[in-house]
mmCIF file of C-alpha atoms in Angstrom:
data_model
loop_
_atom_site.group_PDB
_atom_site.id
_atom_site.type_symbol
_atom_site.label_atom_id
_atom_site.label_comp_id
_atom_site.label_asym_id
_atom_site.label_seq_id
_atom_site.Cartn_x
_atom_site.Cartn_y
_atom_site.Cartn_z
ATOM 1 C CA MET A 129 202.816 190.836 115.839
ATOM 2 C CA ARG A 130 199.237 191.540 115.645
ATOM 3 C CA THR A 131 197.678 193.254 118.536
ATOM 4 C CA ASP A 132 194.975 192.050 120.600
ATOM 5 C CA GLN A 133 192.707 194.484 119.032
ATOM 6 C CA GLU A 134 193.358 193.063 115.539
ATOM 7 C CA LYS A 135 192.959 189.565 116.629
ATOM 8 C CA ARG A 136 189.578 190.349 118.109
ATOM 9 C CA SER A 137 188.436 192.129 115.008
ATOM 10 C CA GLU A 138 189.527 189.255 112.853
ATOM 11 C CA ASN A 139 187.715 186.730 115.143
ATOM 12 C CA LEU A 140 184.595 188.879 115.088
ATOM 13 C CA SER A 141 184.795 189.069 111.320
ATOM 14 C CA ARG A 142 185.003 185.336 110.961
ATOM 15 C CA ARG A 143 182.138 184.830 113.222
ATOM 16 C CA GLU A 144 179.973 187.207 111.317
ATOM 17 C CA ASN A 145 181.028 185.321 108.079
ATOM 18 C CA ARG A 146 180.202 182.104 109.654
ATOM 19 C CA ALA A 147 176.830 183.455 110.834
ATOM 20 C CA SER A 148 176.119 184.809 107.420
ATOM 21 C CA SER A 149 177.071 181.649 105.800
ATOM 22 C CA TYR A 150 174.937 179.602 108.222
ATOM 23 C CA GLY A 151 171.948 181.891 107.848
ATOM 24 C CA SER A 152 172.217 181.461 104.059
ATOM 25 C CA ARG A 153 172.351 177.726 104.395
ATOM 26 C CA TYR A 154 169.495 177.809 106.869
ATOM 27 C CA GLU A 155 167.304 180.006 104.697
ATOM 28 C CA GLU A 156 168.090 177.645 101.676
ATOM 29 C CA LYS A 157 167.288 174.677 103.875
ATOM 30 C CA ASN A 158 164.243 176.232 105.026
ATOM 31 C CA ARG A 159 163.147 177.158 101.587
ATOM 32 C CA SER A 160 163.823 173.719 100.356
ATOM 33 C CA SER A 161 161.715 172.332 103.340
ATOM 34 C CA THR A 162 158.917 174.677 102.703
ATOM 35 C CA SER A 163 158.955 173.880 98.990
ATOM 36 C CA GLY A 164 158.803 170.209 99.762
ATOM 37 C CA LYS A 165 155.936 170.734 102.102
ATOM 38 C CA ARG A 166 154.196 172.674 99.393
ATOM 39 C CA SER A 167 154.855 170.014 96.963
ATOM 40 C CA ALA A 168 153.732 167.278 99.171
ATOM 41 C CA ALA A 169 150.562 169.363 99.944
ATOM 42 C CA ALA A 170 150.050 169.851 96.284
ATOM 43 C CA ARG A 171 150.551 166.162 95.648
ATOM 44 C CA LYS A 172 148.056 165.479 98.480
ATOM 45 C CA ARG A 173 145.471 167.835 97.015
ATOM 46 C CA SER A 174 145.912 166.389 93.600
ATOM 47 C CA GLY A 175 145.427 162.880 95.012
ATOM 48 C CA ILE A 176 142.436 164.021 96.951
ATOM 49 C CA SER A 177 141.091 165.579 93.599
ATOM 50 C CA ARG A 178 141.806 162.457 91.655
ATOM 51 C CA SER A 179 140.139 160.298 94.501
ATOM 52 C CA SER A 180 137.255 162.670 94.407
ATOM 53 C CA SER A 181 136.891 162.480 90.631
ATOM 54 C CA ARG A 182 137.300 158.639 90.878
ATOM 55 C CA ARG A 183 134.419 158.554 93.488
ATOM 56 C CA SER A 184 132.284 160.851 91.275
ATOM 57 C CA ALA A 185 132.921 158.832 88.278
ATOM 58 C CA GLY A 186 132.164 155.684 90.241
ATOM 59 C CA ARG A 187 128.786 157.217 91.402
ATOM 60 C CA ARG A 188 127.997 158.086 87.878
ATOM 61 C CA SER A 189 128.800 154.559 86.660
ATOM 62 C CA ARG A 190 126.740 153.076 89.421
ATOM 63 C CA GLY A 191 123.820 155.404 88.624
ATOM 64 C CA SER A 192 124.213 154.315 84.943
ATOM 65 C CA ARG A 193 124.176 150.638 85.904
ATOM 66 C CA ASP A 194 121.160 151.249 88.015
ATOM 67 C CA ARG A 195 119.275 152.925 85.290
ATOM 68 C CA ARG A 196 120.198 150.130 82.901
ATOM 69 C CA ALA A 197 118.979 147.535 85.481
ATOM 70 C CA ALA A 198 115.767 149.424 86.031
ATOM 71 C CA ALA A 199 115.265 149.357 82.176
ATOM 72 C CA VAL A 200 115.896 145.692 81.972
ATOM 73 C CA CYS A 201 113.508 144.982 84.862
ATOM 74 C CA PHE A 202 110.736 147.042 83.031
ATOM 75 C CA ALA A 203 111.376 145.246 79.788
ATOM 76 C CA VAL A 204 111.165 141.964 81.415
ATOM 77 C CA PHE A 205 108.035 142.972 83.238
ATOM 78 C CA ALA A 206 106.480 144.299 79.952
ATOM 79 C CA VAL A 207 107.344 140.871 78.218
ATOM 80 C CA LEU A 208 105.736 138.995 81.013
ATOM 81 C CA VAL A 209 102.516 141.071 80.848
ATOM 82 C CA LEU A 210 102.450 140.420 77.085
ATOM 83 C CA ILE A 211 102.838 136.663 77.511
ATOM 84 C CA LEU A 212 100.078 136.721 80.128
ATOM 85 C CA PHE A 213 97.643 138.459 77.843
ATOM 86 C CA ALA A 214 98.698 136.180 74.879
ATOM 87 C CA GLY A 215 98.103 133.276 77.055
ATOM 88 C CA ILE A 216 94.627 134.318 78.109
ATOM 89 C CA PHE A 217 93.802 135.178 74.409
ATOM 90 C CA LEU A 218 95.034 131.680 73.277
ATOM 91 C CA LEU A 219 92.878 130.062 76.006
ATOM 92 C CA ARG A 220 89.830 131.783 74.878
ATOM 93 C CA LYS A 221 90.649 130.866 71.295
ATOM 94 C CA VAL A 222 90.975 127.318 72.223
ATOM 95 C CA GLY A 223 87.546 127.402 74.038
ATOM 96 C CA GLN A 224 85.861 128.882 71.080
ATOM 97 C CA ASP A 225 87.467 126.475 68.761
ATOM 98 C CA GLN A 226 86.411 123.452 70.955
ATOM 99 C CA SER A 227 82.922 124.853 71.178
ATOM 100 C CA ASN A 228 82.860 125.042 67.409
ATOM 101 C CA GLY A 229 84.253 121.550 67.026
ATOM 102 C CA SER A 230 87.530 122.982 65.257
ATOM 103 C CA GLN A 231 91.245 121.892 65.742
ATOM 104 C CA GLY A 232 91.768 124.325 68.706
ATOM 105 C CA ILE A 233 95.071 126.056 69.264
ATOM 106 C CA PHE A 234 96.953 124.076 66.568
ATOM 107 C CA SER A 235 94.840 125.714 63.795
ATOM 108 C CA PHE A 236 95.179 129.115 65.471
ATOM 109 C CA LEU A 237 98.951 128.868 65.653
ATOM 110 C CA SER A 238 99.217 127.525 62.126
ATOM 111 C CA GLY A 239 97.368 130.737 60.994
ATOM 112 C CA SER A 240 94.526 128.920 59.374
ATOM 113 C CA GLN A 241 91.001 129.601 60.017
ATOM 114 C CA ASN A 242 88.703 126.602 60.621
ATOM 115 C CA VAL A 243 85.840 127.202 58.206
ATOM 116 C CA ASP A 244 82.728 125.095 58.383
ATOM 117 C CA VAL A 245 82.085 123.397 55.202
ATOM 118 C CA ALA A 246 78.944 121.579 54.216
ATOM 119 C CA PRO A 247 79.326 117.931 53.244
ATOM 120 C CA ASP A 248 80.099 117.466 49.581
ATOM 121 C CA VAL A 249 76.978 115.597 48.585
ATOM 122 C CA SER A 250 74.081 116.119 46.175
ATOM 123 C CA VAL A 251 70.535 114.909 46.790
ATOM 124 C CA ASP A 252 68.180 114.315 44.009
ATOM 125 C CA LEU A 253 64.704 115.510 45.167
ATOM 126 C CA ASP A 254 62.890 114.811 41.866
ATOM 127 C CA SER A 255 61.175 111.845 43.440
ATOM 128 C CA LEU A 256 59.309 113.998 45.988
ATOM 129 C CA TYR A 257 55.599 114.617 45.528
ATOM 130 C CA SER A 258 55.986 118.359 46.055
ATOM 131 C CA PRO A 259 56.785 120.161 42.903
ATOM 132 C CA TYR A 260 58.994 122.845 44.808
ATOM 133 C CA ALA A 261 61.732 121.742 47.314
ATOM 134 C CA ALA A 262 64.976 123.053 48.837
ATOM 135 C CA LEU A 263 67.486 121.188 51.017
ATOM 136 C CA ILE A 264 70.252 123.067 52.629
ATOM 137 C CA ASP A 265 72.875 122.825 55.241
ATOM 138 C CA LYS A 266 71.706 124.725 58.373
ATOM 139 C CA ASN A 267 75.288 125.876 59.270
ATOM 140 C CA THR A 268 76.325 127.323 55.893
ATOM 141 C CA GLY A 269 73.303 127.707 53.969
ATOM 142 C CA THR A 270 74.658 125.540 51.160
ATOM 143 C CA VAL A 271 72.109 123.922 48.888
ATOM 144 C CA LEU A 272 72.442 120.105 48.871
ATOM 145 C CA GLY A 273 69.328 119.394 46.892
ATOM 146 C CA ASP A 274 66.687 121.395 44.971
ATOM 147 C CA LYS A 275 63.539 120.942 42.847
ATOM 148 C CA ARG A 276 62.467 124.285 41.258
ATOM 149 C CA SER A 277 63.672 125.981 44.484
ATOM 150 C CA ASP A 278 64.029 129.406 42.830
ATOM 151 C CA GLU A 279 60.451 129.606 41.578
ATOM 152 C CA VAL A 280 57.835 131.762 43.285
ATOM 153 C CA ILE A 281 55.372 129.956 45.632
ATOM 154 C CA TYR A 282 52.805 131.060 48.143
ATOM 155 C CA PRO A 283 53.956 130.352 51.707
ATOM 156 C CA ALA A 284 50.618 129.728 53.443
ATOM 157 C CA SER A 285 51.200 129.189 57.185
ATOM 158 C CA MET A 286 55.039 128.777 56.832
ATOM 159 C CA THR A 287 54.694 132.772 57.045
ATOM 160 C CA LYS A 288 54.251 132.181 60.874
ATOM 161 C CA ILE A 289 57.946 131.229 61.064
ATOM 162 C CA LEU A 290 58.787 134.868 59.941
ATOM 163 C CA SER A 291 55.864 136.325 62.074
ATOM 164 C CA VAL A 292 56.954 134.625 65.341
ATOM 165 C CA TRP A 293 60.790 135.380 64.895
ATOM 166 C CA THR A 294 60.113 138.960 64.304
ATOM 167 C CA ALA A 295 57.770 139.214 67.184
ATOM 168 C CA ILE A 296 60.134 137.605 69.679
ATOM 169 C CA GLU A 297 62.825 140.164 68.703
ATOM 170 C CA ASN A 298 60.500 143.112 69.213
ATOM 171 C CA ILE A 299 58.844 142.196 72.512
ATOM 172 C CA SER A 300 60.725 142.977 75.560
ATOM 173 C CA ASP A 301 58.917 140.837 78.069
ATOM 174 C CA LEU A 302 57.753 137.425 76.813
ATOM 175 C CA ASP A 303 56.434 136.557 80.135
ATOM 176 C CA ALA A 304 53.991 139.582 80.539
ATOM 177 C CA GLU A 305 50.387 139.057 80.657
ATOM 178 C CA VAL A 306 48.156 140.058 77.680
ATOM 179 C CA THR A 307 44.472 140.283 77.115
ATOM 180 C CA MET A 308 43.396 138.968 73.674
ATOM 181 C CA SER A 309 41.916 141.673 71.601
ATOM 182 C CA GLU A 310 38.343 141.159 70.212
ATOM 183 C CA ASP A 311 39.018 143.340 67.061
ATOM 184 C CA PHE A 312 40.415 140.700 64.741
ATOM 185 C CA TYR A 313 38.416 137.492 65.645
ATOM 186 C CA ASN A 314 35.405 138.173 63.136
ATOM 187 C CA GLU A 315 37.868 138.542 60.311
ATOM 188 C CA LEU A 316 39.662 135.213 61.164
ATOM 189 C CA TYR A 317 36.188 133.446 61.522
ATOM 190 C CA ALA A 318 35.209 134.723 58.060
ATOM 191 C CA GLN A 319 38.291 133.369 56.420
ATOM 192 C CA ASN A 320 38.142 130.082 58.436
ATOM 193 C CA ALA A 321 41.668 130.623 59.712
ATOM 194 C CA SER A 322 43.152 128.002 61.973
ATOM 195 C CA GLN A 323 43.314 129.008 65.534
ATOM 196 C CA ALA A 324 44.980 127.609 68.792
ATOM 197 C CA GLY A 325 42.001 128.076 71.091
ATOM 198 C CA PHE A 326 42.317 131.501 72.925
ATOM 199 C CA GLU A 327 38.973 133.338 73.282
ATOM 200 C CA PRO A 328 38.372 137.022 72.685
ATOM 201 C CA GLY A 329 39.111 138.865 76.120
ATOM 202 C CA GLU A 330 40.992 135.904 77.619
ATOM 203 C CA THR A 331 44.149 136.842 79.549
ATOM 204 C CA THR A 332 47.272 134.776 79.059
ATOM 205 C CA VAL A 333 51.118 135.217 78.858
ATOM 206 C CA ILE A 334 52.727 136.276 75.652
ATOM 207 C CA ARG A 335 55.145 133.238 75.543
ATOM 208 C CA ASP A 336 52.091 130.960 75.356
ATOM 209 C CA LEU A 337 51.122 132.813 72.149
ATOM 210 C CA LEU A 338 54.446 131.749 70.594
ATOM 211 C CA TYR A 339 53.574 128.098 71.053
ATOM 212 C CA GLY A 340 50.012 128.764 69.929
ATOM 213 C CA ALA A 341 51.224 130.280 66.685
ATOM 214 C CA LEU A 342 53.858 127.697 65.734
ATOM 215 C CA LEU A 343 52.412 124.429 66.920
ATOM 216 C CA PRO A 344 48.688 124.445 66.013
ATOM 217 C CA SER A 345 49.175 127.264 63.593
ATOM 218 C CA GLY A 346 46.936 129.706 65.609
ATOM 219 C CA ALA A 347 46.129 132.803 63.584
ATOM 220 C CA GLU A 348 44.731 134.715 66.658
ATOM 221 C CA CYS A 349 48.124 134.227 68.380
ATOM 222 C CA CYS A 350 49.922 135.923 65.390
ATOM 223 C CA MET A 351 47.391 138.865 65.455
ATOM 224 C CA GLN A 352 48.000 139.406 69.215
ATOM 225 C CA LEU A 353 51.811 139.070 68.764
ATOM 226 C CA ALA A 354 51.568 141.726 66.113
ATOM 227 C CA ILE A 355 49.857 144.166 68.373
ATOM 228 C CA GLU A 356 52.380 143.318 71.220
ATOM 229 C CA ALA A 357 55.448 143.706 69.116
ATOM 230 C CA ALA A 358 54.427 146.554 66.548
ATOM 231 C CA GLY A 359 50.999 148.006 67.415
ATOM 232 C CA SER A 360 49.158 146.340 64.576
ATOM 233 C CA GLU A 361 49.395 143.772 62.014
ATOM 234 C CA ASP A 362 50.580 146.224 59.447
ATOM 235 C CA GLY A 363 53.393 147.317 61.807
ATOM 236 C CA LEU A 364 54.541 143.709 62.312
ATOM 237 C CA VAL A 365 54.376 143.054 58.485
ATOM 238 C CA GLU A 366 56.564 146.107 57.858
ATOM 239 C CA LEU A 367 59.229 144.650 60.372
ATOM 240 C CA MET A 368 58.958 141.288 58.645
ATOM 241 C CA ASN A 369 59.840 142.666 55.296
ATOM 242 C CA GLN A 370 62.695 144.617 56.864
ATOM 243 C CA LYS A 371 63.952 141.204 58.026
ATOM 244 C CA VAL A 372 63.670 139.911 54.475
ATOM 245 C CA GLU A 373 65.816 142.897 53.272
ATOM 246 C CA GLU A 374 68.447 142.234 56.009
ATOM 247 C CA LEU A 375 68.725 138.677 54.833
ATOM 248 C CA GLY A 376 69.202 139.806 51.327
ATOM 249 C CA LEU A 377 66.228 137.926 49.902
ATOM 250 C CA GLU A 378 64.976 139.254 46.537
ATOM 251 C CA GLN A 379 62.061 136.920 45.863
ATOM 252 C CA SER A 380 60.049 137.216 49.115
ATOM 253 C CA HIS A 381 57.403 139.782 50.200
ATOM 254 C CA PHE A 382 54.781 139.518 52.974
ATOM 255 C CA THR A 383 51.360 141.368 53.322
ATOM 256 C CA ASN A 384 50.092 139.567 56.469
ATOM 257 C CA CYS A 385 51.442 137.674 59.570
ATOM 258 C CA THR A 386 49.034 134.647 59.448
ATOM 259 C CA GLY A 387 49.731 133.325 55.858
ATOM 260 C CA LEU A 388 46.215 133.632 54.658
ATOM 261 C CA HIS A 389 46.383 134.002 50.828
ATOM 262 C CA ASP A 390 47.370 137.177 49.149
ATOM 263 C CA ASP A 391 48.637 137.239 45.547
ATOM 264 C CA ASP A 392 51.258 139.813 46.755
ATOM 265 C CA GLN A 393 52.553 137.422 49.492
ATOM 266 C CA TYR A 394 55.118 135.131 48.031
ATOM 267 C CA THR A 395 58.561 133.571 48.502
ATOM 268 C CA THR A 396 60.525 130.468 47.153
ATOM 269 C CA THR A 397 61.318 127.278 48.920
ATOM 270 C CA TYR A 398 65.001 128.306 48.990
ATOM 271 C CA GLU A 399 64.402 131.730 50.580
ATOM 272 C CA MET A 400 61.955 130.221 53.030
ATOM 273 C CA ALA A 401 64.803 127.753 53.993
ATOM 274 C CA LEU A 402 67.014 130.785 54.689
ATOM 275 C CA ILE A 403 64.294 132.433 56.783
ATOM 276 C CA LEU A 404 64.051 129.393 58.910
ATOM 277 C CA ARG A 405 67.816 129.156 59.139
ATOM 278 C CA GLY A 406 67.932 132.702 60.443
ATOM 279 C CA ALA A 407 64.990 132.118 62.951
ATOM 280 C CA LEU A 408 66.640 129.100 64.480
ATOM 281 C CA GLU A 409 69.593 131.256 65.535
ATOM 282 C CA ASN A 410 67.195 132.664 68.092
ATOM 283 C CA GLU A 411 67.114 130.343 71.059
ATOM 284 C CA THR A 412 63.629 131.123 72.083
ATOM 285 C CA PHE A 413 62.356 130.461 68.574
ATOM 286 C CA ARG A 414 64.377 127.232 68.344
ATOM 287 C CA THR A 415 62.798 126.042 71.656
ATOM 288 C CA VAL A 416 59.281 126.582 70.527
ATOM 289 C CA PHE A 417 59.906 125.294 66.906
ATOM 290 C CA THR A 418 61.270 121.885 68.266
ATOM 291 C CA THR A 419 58.483 121.346 70.802
ATOM 292 C CA HIS A 420 55.970 118.675 70.052
ATOM 293 C CA TYR A 421 53.249 119.765 72.422
ATOM 294 C CA HIS A 422 52.684 122.547 75.015
ATOM 295 C CA VAL A 423 50.341 123.051 77.907
ATOM 296 C CA MET A 424 49.009 126.619 78.046
ATOM 297 C CA THR A 425 48.908 128.535 81.428
ATOM 298 C CA ALA A 426 45.643 128.312 83.344
ATOM 299 C CA THR A 427 43.421 131.289 82.606
ATOM 300 C CA ASP A 428 39.935 132.482 83.808
ATOM 301 C CA VAL A 429 38.613 130.968 80.519
ATOM 302 C CA HIS A 430 40.669 127.831 80.725
ATOM 303 C CA PRO A 431 41.289 127.265 84.586
ATOM 304 C CA ASP A 432 43.037 123.914 83.835
ATOM 305 C CA GLY A 433 44.853 125.298 80.843
ATOM 306 C CA PHE A 434 44.860 123.384 77.528
ATOM 307 C CA THR A 435 47.330 121.507 75.366
ATOM 308 C CA VAL A 436 48.384 122.357 71.908
ATOM 309 C CA TRP A 437 50.173 119.854 69.604
ATOM 310 C CA SER A 438 52.407 120.565 66.648
ATOM 311 C CA THR A 439 50.510 119.786 63.427
ATOM 312 C CA PHE A 440 53.437 117.861 62.110
ATOM 313 C CA PHE A 441 54.402 115.676 65.076
ATOM 314 C CA LYS A 442 50.689 114.775 65.896
ATOM 315 C CA ASN A 443 50.554 113.090 62.557
ATOM 316 C CA VAL A 444 53.753 111.013 62.527
ATOM 317 C CA ALA A 445 54.386 107.744 64.404
ATOM 318 C CA ASP A 446 58.087 108.795 65.148
ATOM 319 C CA GLU A 447 60.554 111.262 63.703
ATOM 320 C CA ILE A 448 63.368 108.872 62.806
ATOM 321 C CA VAL A 449 65.140 109.294 59.383
ATOM 322 C CA THR A 450 68.144 107.562 58.068
ATOM 323 C CA GLY A 451 71.090 108.615 60.338
ATOM 324 C CA GLY A 452 69.120 110.997 62.440
ATOM 325 C CA GLU A 453 65.653 112.585 63.378
ATOM 326 C CA ILE A 454 63.306 115.368 62.384
ATOM 327 C CA LEU A 455 63.707 117.986 65.122
ATOM 328 C CA GLY A 456 61.017 120.503 64.228
ATOM 329 C CA ALA A 457 58.446 121.371 61.564
ATOM 330 C CA LYS A 458 55.883 123.948 60.461
ATOM 331 C CA THR A 459 53.100 122.991 58.210
ATOM 332 C CA GLY A 460 51.104 125.162 55.763
ATOM 333 C CA TYR A 461 47.992 124.863 53.527
ATOM 334 C CA THR A 462 45.743 127.036 51.434
ATOM 335 C CA GLN A 463 44.089 126.056 48.267
ATOM 336 C CA GLU A 464 46.373 128.464 46.322
ATOM 337 C CA ALA A 465 49.570 127.310 47.996
ATOM 338 C CA GLY A 466 48.899 123.551 48.282
ATOM 339 C CA LEU A 467 50.619 121.556 51.136
ATOM 340 C CA CYS A 468 53.733 123.191 52.399
ATOM 341 C CA LEU A 469 56.249 122.086 55.165
ATOM 342 C CA ALA A 470 59.371 123.575 56.609
ATOM 343 C CA THR A 471 61.450 121.073 58.732
ATOM 344 C CA MET A 472 64.736 120.933 60.414
ATOM 345 C CA ALA A 473 66.477 117.663 61.191
ATOM 346 C CA GLN A 474 69.654 116.278 62.439
ATOM 347 C CA VAL A 475 71.428 113.711 60.180
ATOM 348 C CA GLY A 476 74.757 112.427 61.233
ATOM 349 C CA ASP A 477 76.448 115.174 63.208
ATOM 350 C CA ARG A 478 74.875 118.155 61.339
ATOM 351 C CA GLU A 479 71.539 119.917 61.060
ATOM 352 C CA TYR A 480 69.621 120.439 57.845
ATOM 353 C CA ILE A 481 66.632 122.340 56.605
ATOM 354 C CA LEU A 482 64.100 121.007 53.966
ATOM 355 C CA VAL A 483 61.344 123.077 52.654
ATOM 356 C CA THR A 484 58.559 121.722 50.287
ATOM 357 C CA ALA A 485 55.552 123.439 48.778
ATOM 358 C CA GLY A 486 52.896 123.250 46.129
ATOM 359 C CA TRP A 487 51.474 119.757 46.453
ATOM 360 C CA SER A 488 47.935 119.937 45.516
ATOM 361 C CA SER A 489 45.478 117.054 44.638
ATOM 362 C CA GLU A 490 41.920 116.084 45.094
ATOM 363 C CA ASP A 491 43.229 113.599 47.517
ATOM 364 C CA VAL A 492 44.835 116.088 50.002
ATOM 365 C CA GLY A 493 46.824 113.602 52.100
ATOM 366 C CA SER A 494 49.945 113.942 54.150
ATOM 367 C CA TYR A 495 52.317 113.817 51.100
ATOM 368 C CA HIS A 496 54.147 116.865 52.274
ATOM 369 C CA ILE A 497 55.026 114.902 55.521
ATOM 370 C CA LEU A 498 56.004 111.864 53.453
ATOM 371 C CA ASP A 499 58.329 114.244 51.397
ATOM 372 C CA ALA A 500 60.064 115.225 54.456
ATOM 373 C CA PHE A 501 60.977 111.711 55.406
ATOM 374 C CA THR A 502 61.940 110.899 51.957
ATOM 375 C CA GLY A 503 64.110 113.894 51.537
ATOM 376 C CA TYR A 504 66.068 113.263 54.809
ATOM 377 C CA ASN A 505 66.378 109.659 54.072
ATOM 378 C CA LEU A 506 67.986 110.334 50.655
ATOM 379 C CA LEU A 507 70.391 112.739 52.390
ATOM 380 C CA GLY A 508 71.303 109.981 54.944
ATOM 381 C CA GLU A 509 72.060 107.637 52.142
ATOM 382 C CA ALA A 510 74.113 110.103 50.324
ATOM 383 C CA LEU A 511 76.118 110.754 53.578
ATOM 384 C CA GLY A 512 76.732 106.965 53.770
ATOM 385 C CA LEU A 513 74.696 106.548 57.030
ATOM 386 C CA GLU A 514 72.345 103.795 55.717
ATOM 387 C CA ASP A 515 74.599 100.999 57.026
ATOM 388 C CA GLU A 516 75.005 102.652 60.369
ATOM 389 C CA SER A 517 71.195 102.972 60.948
ATOM 390 C CA GLU A 518 70.703 99.330 59.990
ATOM 391 C CA SER A 519 73.347 98.008 62.310
ATOM 392 C CA ASP A 520 71.967 100.195 65.167
ATOM 393 C CA GLY A 521 68.614 98.532 64.418
#
C-alpha cells in the first residue's frame, strides 16, 4: 500500500507533466497562430505591393495614352493648318488664272502651266506702202507679219514713246507743278520741231507734259520732262539707252529725246514694236497713249487751258478695223526717216502692235495711216473675223 505521501507525489508529478504537455501544445499553437498571422500580413503586404504596382502601371499607361492622344491632336491640328493654307493658295491661284483668262484650278491641279500663245497666223505685209513694217502679238511679242523688220530705220518722233515711258518711271510726282525752262526753245525753233503749245516760263503740271509729248508730239514737253526726270536731255537719253539694253535690243540707239534727226539715232520696226510693247505695261503711259485728245490745266498764260489732239486720231474718221479697233498711235516724220507710225489695236480678243516706217514721196500723204488700217484688216481676215464684222454691220 502506497502511502498518502507517495500518492500526493504521484499526483503532483502527473500534474506537472500535464502542465508541461499543455504548455508545449500552447506554445506550438501560439507559434502556429503567430506564423499564420505573419503569413497573412506578408500576403497582405504582398497584395498591397501588387496593387500599388498595378496602380503605378495604370498611371504610367494612362500617361502614355494621354501623350499619344496629345500627339494625335497636334498632328490633326497641323494637318488642318496645312489644308487651310493650301486652300488659300489655291483660291489665289484660281483668282490669278481667272484674271489671266486661264483654266483656273483644274490646270493647276493637273500640273500644267497655262501659257499664253499667240494665234497661229501669218500676215503678208508686202502690200503696205511703207517699206518697213512689223506686226507683233502684244502679249507674247510673237511676230505675225514683217516687211524688212530687221533693217535699221530712223525713228523720228516715235522716239517720244521711249522718252515719255522713261520719264514716267523716273519722276516721283507727276502732278507736281513745273515751270517751262527757256533754255531749249531757241534750238527747237531753229530745227522747226513740233510743239504742243507751252510757252517759255509758263507754269503747268508735269502730267500735262506727258499728253503734250505723245498726242501733238510736242518737243518742248519732252525737253522739260528730261530735265524733271534726269536733270538734262543727255541724262534722260542715258536712261533711255539703259532701257534699250534691259529690253535686250541690239539694233537700237538714241542720242536725243525728241526724235529730231541724228545719223546715230536708229532702231528697226521690230525693235520699236518691242519698245512700245514694254511701254504699254505702264498704266500711266497706256492711258496717255490711248487718249484721243486732252485739255490742259489752266495756267497764267492759258487761263482757259488749251486742247491737244492726237496727230493720228485727228486725221481718221473712225478707228474701226476688221474684228476690232485701233486703240492708240504715235506718228513720226523727218525727211530722212519718212513717214512713221506705231499703233496698238484690239482685234478679236487680243491686242497687237504694228509699226511702219520709211514711206517717202513727193506726195507726202497719210499713207502711213492707211498702212495701219490695211495691216490690221489683213490680220482680222487671217483670224477669220471678216464674216463677224460684216454680220455685225
